[in-house]
Short mmCIF file of C-alpha atoms in Angstrom, two decimals:
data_model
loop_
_atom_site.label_atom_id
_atom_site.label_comp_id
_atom_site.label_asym_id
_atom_site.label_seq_id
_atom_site.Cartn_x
_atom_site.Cartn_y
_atom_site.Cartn_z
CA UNK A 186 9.59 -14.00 12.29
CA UNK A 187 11.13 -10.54 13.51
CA UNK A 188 10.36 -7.41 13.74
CA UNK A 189 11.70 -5.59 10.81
CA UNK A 190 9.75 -3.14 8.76
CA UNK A 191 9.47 -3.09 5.49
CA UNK A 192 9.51 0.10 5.32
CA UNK A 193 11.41 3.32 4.51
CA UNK A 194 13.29 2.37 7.77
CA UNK A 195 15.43 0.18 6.55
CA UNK A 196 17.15 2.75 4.15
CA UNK A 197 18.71 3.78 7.23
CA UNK A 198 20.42 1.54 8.69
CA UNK A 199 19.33 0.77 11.52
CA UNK A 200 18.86 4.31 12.53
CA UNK A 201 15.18 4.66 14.91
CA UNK A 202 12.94 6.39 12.11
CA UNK A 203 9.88 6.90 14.47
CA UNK A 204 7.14 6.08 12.41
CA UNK A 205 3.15 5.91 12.78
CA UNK A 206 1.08 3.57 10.67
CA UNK A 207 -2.28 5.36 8.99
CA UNK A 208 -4.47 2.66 8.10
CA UNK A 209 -7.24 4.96 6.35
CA UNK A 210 -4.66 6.17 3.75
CA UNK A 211 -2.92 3.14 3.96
CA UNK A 212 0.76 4.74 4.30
CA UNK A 213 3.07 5.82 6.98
CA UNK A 214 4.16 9.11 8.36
CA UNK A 215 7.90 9.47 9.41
CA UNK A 216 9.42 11.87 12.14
CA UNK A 217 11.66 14.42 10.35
CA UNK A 218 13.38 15.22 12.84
CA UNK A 219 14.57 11.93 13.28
CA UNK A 220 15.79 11.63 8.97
CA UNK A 221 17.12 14.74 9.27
CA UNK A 222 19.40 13.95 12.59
CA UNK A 223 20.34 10.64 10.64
CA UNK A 224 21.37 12.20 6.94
CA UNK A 225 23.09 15.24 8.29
CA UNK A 226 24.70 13.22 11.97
CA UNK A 227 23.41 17.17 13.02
CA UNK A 228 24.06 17.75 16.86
CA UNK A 229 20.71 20.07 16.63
CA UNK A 230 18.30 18.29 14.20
CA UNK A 231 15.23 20.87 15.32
CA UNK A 232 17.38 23.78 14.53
CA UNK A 233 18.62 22.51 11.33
CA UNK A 234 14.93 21.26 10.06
CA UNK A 235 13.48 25.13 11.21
CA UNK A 236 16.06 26.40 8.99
CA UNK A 237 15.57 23.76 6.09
CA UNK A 238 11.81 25.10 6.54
CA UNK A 239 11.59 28.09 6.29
CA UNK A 240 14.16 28.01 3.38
CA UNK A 241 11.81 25.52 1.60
CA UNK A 242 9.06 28.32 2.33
CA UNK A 243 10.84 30.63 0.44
CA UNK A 244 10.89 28.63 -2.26
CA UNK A 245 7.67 27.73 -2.92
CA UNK A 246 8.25 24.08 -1.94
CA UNK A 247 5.04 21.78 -1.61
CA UNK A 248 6.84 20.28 1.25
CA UNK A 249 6.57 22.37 3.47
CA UNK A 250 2.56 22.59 2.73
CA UNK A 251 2.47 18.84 3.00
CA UNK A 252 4.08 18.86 6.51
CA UNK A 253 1.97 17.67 9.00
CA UNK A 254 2.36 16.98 13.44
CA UNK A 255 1.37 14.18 14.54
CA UNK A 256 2.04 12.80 18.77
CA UNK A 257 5.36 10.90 18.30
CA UNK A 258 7.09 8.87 21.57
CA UNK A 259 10.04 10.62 22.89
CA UNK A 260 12.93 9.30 24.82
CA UNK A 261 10.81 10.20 28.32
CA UNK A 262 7.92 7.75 27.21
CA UNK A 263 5.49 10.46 26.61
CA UNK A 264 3.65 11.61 23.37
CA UNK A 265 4.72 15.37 21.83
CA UNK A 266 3.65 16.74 18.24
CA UNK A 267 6.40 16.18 16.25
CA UNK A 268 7.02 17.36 12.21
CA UNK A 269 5.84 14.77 10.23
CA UNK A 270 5.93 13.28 6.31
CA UNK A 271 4.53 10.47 4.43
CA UNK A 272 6.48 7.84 2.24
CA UNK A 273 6.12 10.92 -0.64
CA UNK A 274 7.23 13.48 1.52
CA UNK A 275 10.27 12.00 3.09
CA UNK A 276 11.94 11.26 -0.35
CA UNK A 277 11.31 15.32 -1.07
CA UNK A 278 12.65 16.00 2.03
CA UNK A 279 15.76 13.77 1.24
CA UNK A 280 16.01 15.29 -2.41
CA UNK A 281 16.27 18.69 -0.35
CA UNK A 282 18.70 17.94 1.79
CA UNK A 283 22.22 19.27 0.96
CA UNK A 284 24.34 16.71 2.76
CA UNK A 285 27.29 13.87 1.41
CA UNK A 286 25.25 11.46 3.71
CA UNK A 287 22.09 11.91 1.78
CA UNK A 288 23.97 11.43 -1.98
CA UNK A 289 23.25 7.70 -2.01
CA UNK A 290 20.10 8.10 -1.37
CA UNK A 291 19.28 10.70 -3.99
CA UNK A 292 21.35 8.14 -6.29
CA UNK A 293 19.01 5.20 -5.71
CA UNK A 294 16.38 7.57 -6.30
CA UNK A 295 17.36 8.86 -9.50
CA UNK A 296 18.19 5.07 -10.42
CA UNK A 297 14.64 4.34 -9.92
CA UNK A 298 13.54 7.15 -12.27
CA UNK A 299 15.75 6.00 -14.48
CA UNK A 300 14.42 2.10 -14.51
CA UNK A 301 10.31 3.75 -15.32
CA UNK A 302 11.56 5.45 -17.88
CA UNK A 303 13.33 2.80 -19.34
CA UNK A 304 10.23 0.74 -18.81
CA UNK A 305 8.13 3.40 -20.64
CA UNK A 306 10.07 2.52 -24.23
CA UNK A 307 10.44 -1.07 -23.11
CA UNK A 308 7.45 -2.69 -21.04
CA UNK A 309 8.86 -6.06 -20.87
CA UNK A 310 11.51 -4.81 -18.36
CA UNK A 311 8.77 -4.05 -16.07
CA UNK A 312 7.13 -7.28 -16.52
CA UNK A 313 10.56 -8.88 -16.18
CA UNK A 314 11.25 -6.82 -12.83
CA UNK A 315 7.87 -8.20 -11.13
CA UNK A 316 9.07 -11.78 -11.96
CA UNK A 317 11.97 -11.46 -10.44
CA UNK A 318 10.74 -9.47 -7.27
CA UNK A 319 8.21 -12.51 -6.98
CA UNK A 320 10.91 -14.99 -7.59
CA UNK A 321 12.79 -13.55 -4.71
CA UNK A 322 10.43 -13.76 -2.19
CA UNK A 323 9.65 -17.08 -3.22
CA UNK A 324 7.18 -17.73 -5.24
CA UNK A 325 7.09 -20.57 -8.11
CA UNK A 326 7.04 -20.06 -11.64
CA UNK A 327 3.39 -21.35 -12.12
CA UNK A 328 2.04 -19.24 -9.01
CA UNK A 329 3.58 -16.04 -10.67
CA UNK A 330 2.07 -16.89 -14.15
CA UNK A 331 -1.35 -17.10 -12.71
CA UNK A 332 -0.90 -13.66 -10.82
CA UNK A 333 0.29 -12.40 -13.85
CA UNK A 334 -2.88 -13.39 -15.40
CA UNK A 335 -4.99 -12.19 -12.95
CA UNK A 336 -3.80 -8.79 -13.09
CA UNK A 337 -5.05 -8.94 -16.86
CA UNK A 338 -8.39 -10.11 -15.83
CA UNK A 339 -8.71 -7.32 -13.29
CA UNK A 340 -8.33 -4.69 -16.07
CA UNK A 341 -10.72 -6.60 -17.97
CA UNK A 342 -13.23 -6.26 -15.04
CA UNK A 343 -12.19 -2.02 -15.33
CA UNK A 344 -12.13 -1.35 -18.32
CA UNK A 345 -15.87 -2.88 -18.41
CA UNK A 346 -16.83 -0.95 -15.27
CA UNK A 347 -15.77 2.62 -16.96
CA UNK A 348 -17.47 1.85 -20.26
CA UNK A 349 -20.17 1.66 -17.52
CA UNK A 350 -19.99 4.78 -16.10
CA UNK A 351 -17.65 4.28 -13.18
CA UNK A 352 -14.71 7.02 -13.52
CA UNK A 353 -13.52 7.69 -9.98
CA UNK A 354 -10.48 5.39 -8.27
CA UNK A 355 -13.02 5.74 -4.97
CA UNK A 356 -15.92 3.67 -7.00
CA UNK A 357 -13.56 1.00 -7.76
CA UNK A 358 -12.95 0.82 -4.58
CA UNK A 359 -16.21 0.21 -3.84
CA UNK A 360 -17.08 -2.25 -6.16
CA UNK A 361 -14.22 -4.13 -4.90
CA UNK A 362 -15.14 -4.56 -1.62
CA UNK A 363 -18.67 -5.29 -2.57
CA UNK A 364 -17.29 -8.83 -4.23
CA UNK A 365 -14.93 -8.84 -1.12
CA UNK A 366 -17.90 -8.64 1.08
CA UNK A 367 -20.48 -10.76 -0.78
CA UNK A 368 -18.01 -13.88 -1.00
CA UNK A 369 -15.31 -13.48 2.25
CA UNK A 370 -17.77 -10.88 4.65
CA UNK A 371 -14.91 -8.77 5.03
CA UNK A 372 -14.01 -5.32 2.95
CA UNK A 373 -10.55 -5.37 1.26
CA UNK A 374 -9.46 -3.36 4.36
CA UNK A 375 -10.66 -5.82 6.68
CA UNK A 376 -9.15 -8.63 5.04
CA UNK A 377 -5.99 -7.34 5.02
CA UNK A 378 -6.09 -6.64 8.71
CA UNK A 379 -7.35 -10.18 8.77
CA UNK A 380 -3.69 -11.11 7.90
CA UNK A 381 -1.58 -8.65 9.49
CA UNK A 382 -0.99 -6.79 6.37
CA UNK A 383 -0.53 -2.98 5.72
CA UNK A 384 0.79 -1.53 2.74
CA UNK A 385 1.30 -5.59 1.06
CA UNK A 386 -0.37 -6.73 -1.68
CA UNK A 387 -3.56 -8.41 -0.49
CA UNK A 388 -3.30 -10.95 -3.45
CA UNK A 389 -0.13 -11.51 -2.72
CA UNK A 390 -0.71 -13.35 0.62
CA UNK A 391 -4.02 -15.11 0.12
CA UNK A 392 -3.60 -18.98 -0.47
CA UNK A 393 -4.46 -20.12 -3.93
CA UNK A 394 -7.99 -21.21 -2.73
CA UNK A 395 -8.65 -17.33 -1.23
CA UNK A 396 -6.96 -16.27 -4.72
CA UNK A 397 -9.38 -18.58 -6.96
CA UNK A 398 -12.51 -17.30 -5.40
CA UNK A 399 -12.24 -13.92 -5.64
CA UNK A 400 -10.75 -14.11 -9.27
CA UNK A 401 -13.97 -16.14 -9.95
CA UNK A 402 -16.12 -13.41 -8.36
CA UNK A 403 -14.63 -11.03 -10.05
CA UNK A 404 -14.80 -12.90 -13.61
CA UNK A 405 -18.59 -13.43 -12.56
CA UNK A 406 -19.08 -9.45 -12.30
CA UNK A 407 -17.58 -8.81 -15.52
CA UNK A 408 -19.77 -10.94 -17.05
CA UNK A 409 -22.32 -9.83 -15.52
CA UNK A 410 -22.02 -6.55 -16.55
CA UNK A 411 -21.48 -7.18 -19.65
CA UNK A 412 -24.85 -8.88 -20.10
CA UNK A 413 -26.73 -6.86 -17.97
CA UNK A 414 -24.74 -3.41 -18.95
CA UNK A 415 -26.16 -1.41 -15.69
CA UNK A 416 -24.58 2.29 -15.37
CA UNK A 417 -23.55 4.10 -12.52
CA UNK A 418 -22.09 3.58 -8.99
CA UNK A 419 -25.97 2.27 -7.49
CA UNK A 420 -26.34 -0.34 -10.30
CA UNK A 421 -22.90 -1.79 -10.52
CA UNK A 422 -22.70 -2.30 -6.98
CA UNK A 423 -25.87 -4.77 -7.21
CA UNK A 424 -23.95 -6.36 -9.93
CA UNK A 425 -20.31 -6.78 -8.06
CA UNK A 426 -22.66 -7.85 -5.12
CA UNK A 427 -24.14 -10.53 -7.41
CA UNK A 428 -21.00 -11.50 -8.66
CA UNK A 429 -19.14 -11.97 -4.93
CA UNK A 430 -22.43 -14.14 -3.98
CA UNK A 431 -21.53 -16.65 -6.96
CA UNK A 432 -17.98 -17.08 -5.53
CA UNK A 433 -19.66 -17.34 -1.57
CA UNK A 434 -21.53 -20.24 -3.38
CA UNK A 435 -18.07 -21.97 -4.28
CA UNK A 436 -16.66 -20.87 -1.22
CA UNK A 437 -19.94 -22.70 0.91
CA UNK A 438 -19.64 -25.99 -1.06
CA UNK A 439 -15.98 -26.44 -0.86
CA UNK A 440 -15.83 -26.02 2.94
CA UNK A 441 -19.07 -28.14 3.05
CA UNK A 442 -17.07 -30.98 1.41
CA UNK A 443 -13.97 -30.30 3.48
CA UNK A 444 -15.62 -29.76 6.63
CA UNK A 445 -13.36 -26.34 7.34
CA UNK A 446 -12.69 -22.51 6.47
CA UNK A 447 -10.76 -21.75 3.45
CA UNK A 448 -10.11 -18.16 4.39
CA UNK A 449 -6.78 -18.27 6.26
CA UNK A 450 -5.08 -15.15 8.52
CA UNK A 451 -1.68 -16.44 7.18
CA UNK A 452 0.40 -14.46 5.10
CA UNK A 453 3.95 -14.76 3.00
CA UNK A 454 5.63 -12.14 5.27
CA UNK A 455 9.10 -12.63 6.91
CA UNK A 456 8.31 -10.32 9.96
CA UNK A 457 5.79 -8.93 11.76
CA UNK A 458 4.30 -5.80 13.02
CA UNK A 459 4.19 -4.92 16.63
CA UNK A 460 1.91 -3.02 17.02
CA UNK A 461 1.71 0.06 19.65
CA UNK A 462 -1.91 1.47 20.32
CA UNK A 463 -2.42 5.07 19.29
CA UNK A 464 -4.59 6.82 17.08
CA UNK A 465 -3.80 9.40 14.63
CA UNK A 466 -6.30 12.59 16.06
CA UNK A 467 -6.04 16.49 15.87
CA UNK A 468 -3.27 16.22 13.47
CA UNK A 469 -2.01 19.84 12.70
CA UNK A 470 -0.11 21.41 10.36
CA UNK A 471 3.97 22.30 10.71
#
């Protein structure tokens, strides 16, 4: 294990990005100071972000509106507000940045736009890129069909919750972590602190037991609701609860029968997070 990020951090190079981790919006913000002083090599980063401001002010930008100060460490040990941007942000800022240091990066970018809209006349490229982003981290064949298939089945289970009344990405949220709760006792959020994980796939590091049981407690709700056809946020969260307590049910016999418990902190990751205690408070505006 080691300690590298997955992260916009490693675009750099090695350069220190500071970085803190926001686990409510489940993203991080970056110190632009710090991307700046590495795309432009800019003996006064400050100076050259004020300017980069207030020419993006000008200009109408949304970046600049999006900017936000957070307490960063400094070389001294101690915390000041520093100029901050989520994931978003810091590929605007990049994008605004007129430096030969920064052209590869607007490159890779514009390759990416490039790949979703080729995958917008030609879905099977996207399909085909998955597979082979699972393949590379290691996954078999059969464990990638069955995630395949259980990324149908979700949309099965959403597609039956909106005919139902259920329109906002919050109240799938909820539902979800009613199952969650009803069959593991932990919210999706929980469970992926469970592991260690931030912005991973939750899915994507459970065992196949962990994956099994809440694919069957999510099958469950769907059928549920399609029998029972409740409507509204108050009624299909008695449902998804119903549906989580049929996977518990699994879940209690199998670890009767093997005498231990099948929900596991391990993930798939190749590194870890160290993690630094701070919280994000009074965050202000640039």
């Amino acid at each position: 294990m080691n300690d590298k990020l997955e992260t916009i951090t490693n675009l750099f190079e090695g350069s220190e990005i500071r970085s803190i981790w926001d686990s409510e919006k489940e993203d991080y913000y970056f110190s632009v100071v710090d991307v700046i002083r590495t795309l432009t090599e800019s003996n006064d980063a400050r100076k050259y972000w004020s300017v980069l401001k207030l020419r993006l002010k000008k200009e109408g930008s949304e970046l600049t509106t999006n900017c936000s100060q957070l307490k960063l460490k400094s070389s001294d040990g101690k915390y000041y507000k520093q100029d901050v941007l989520d994931t978003k942000g810091i590929f605007r800022l990049i994008e605004s940045v007129p430096s030969p240091k920064a052209e590869p990066f607007k490159m890779w970018l514009a390759s990416l736009g490039k790949e979703r809209i080729d995958e917008v006349f030609d879905p099977e490229k996207a399909i085909k890129r998955a597979v082979e982003y699972y393949r590379k981290r290691g996954y078999d064949d059969k464990w990638i069909k069955i995630r395949l298939a259980g990324i149908v089945d979700r949309f099965k289970l959403t597609d039956v919750w909106k005919d139902n009344g259920i329109e906002k990405d919050y109240e799938y949220g909820i539902l979800t972590n009613e199952i969650y709760k009803a069959w593991s006792g932990m919210k999706a959020s929980e469970y992926k602190d469970f592991k260690g994980l931030r912005k991973e796939s939750l899915r994507d590091d459970m065992t196949d037991i962990e994956v099994a049981l809440t694919d069957s407690g999510e099958i469950a709700t769907r059928e549920l609701a399609k029998e029972h056809k409740p409507y509204g946020l108050k009624q299909n969260k008695e449902i998804a609860k119903r549906g989580g307590n049929i996977a518990k049910k699994t879940r209690d016999n199998l670890e009767k029968e093997l005498g231990e418990n099948v929900i596991s902190n391990k993930n798939s990751l190749d590194y870890e997070y160290i993690e630094e205690i701070k919280q994000i408070e009074d965050k202000g505006r640039c």
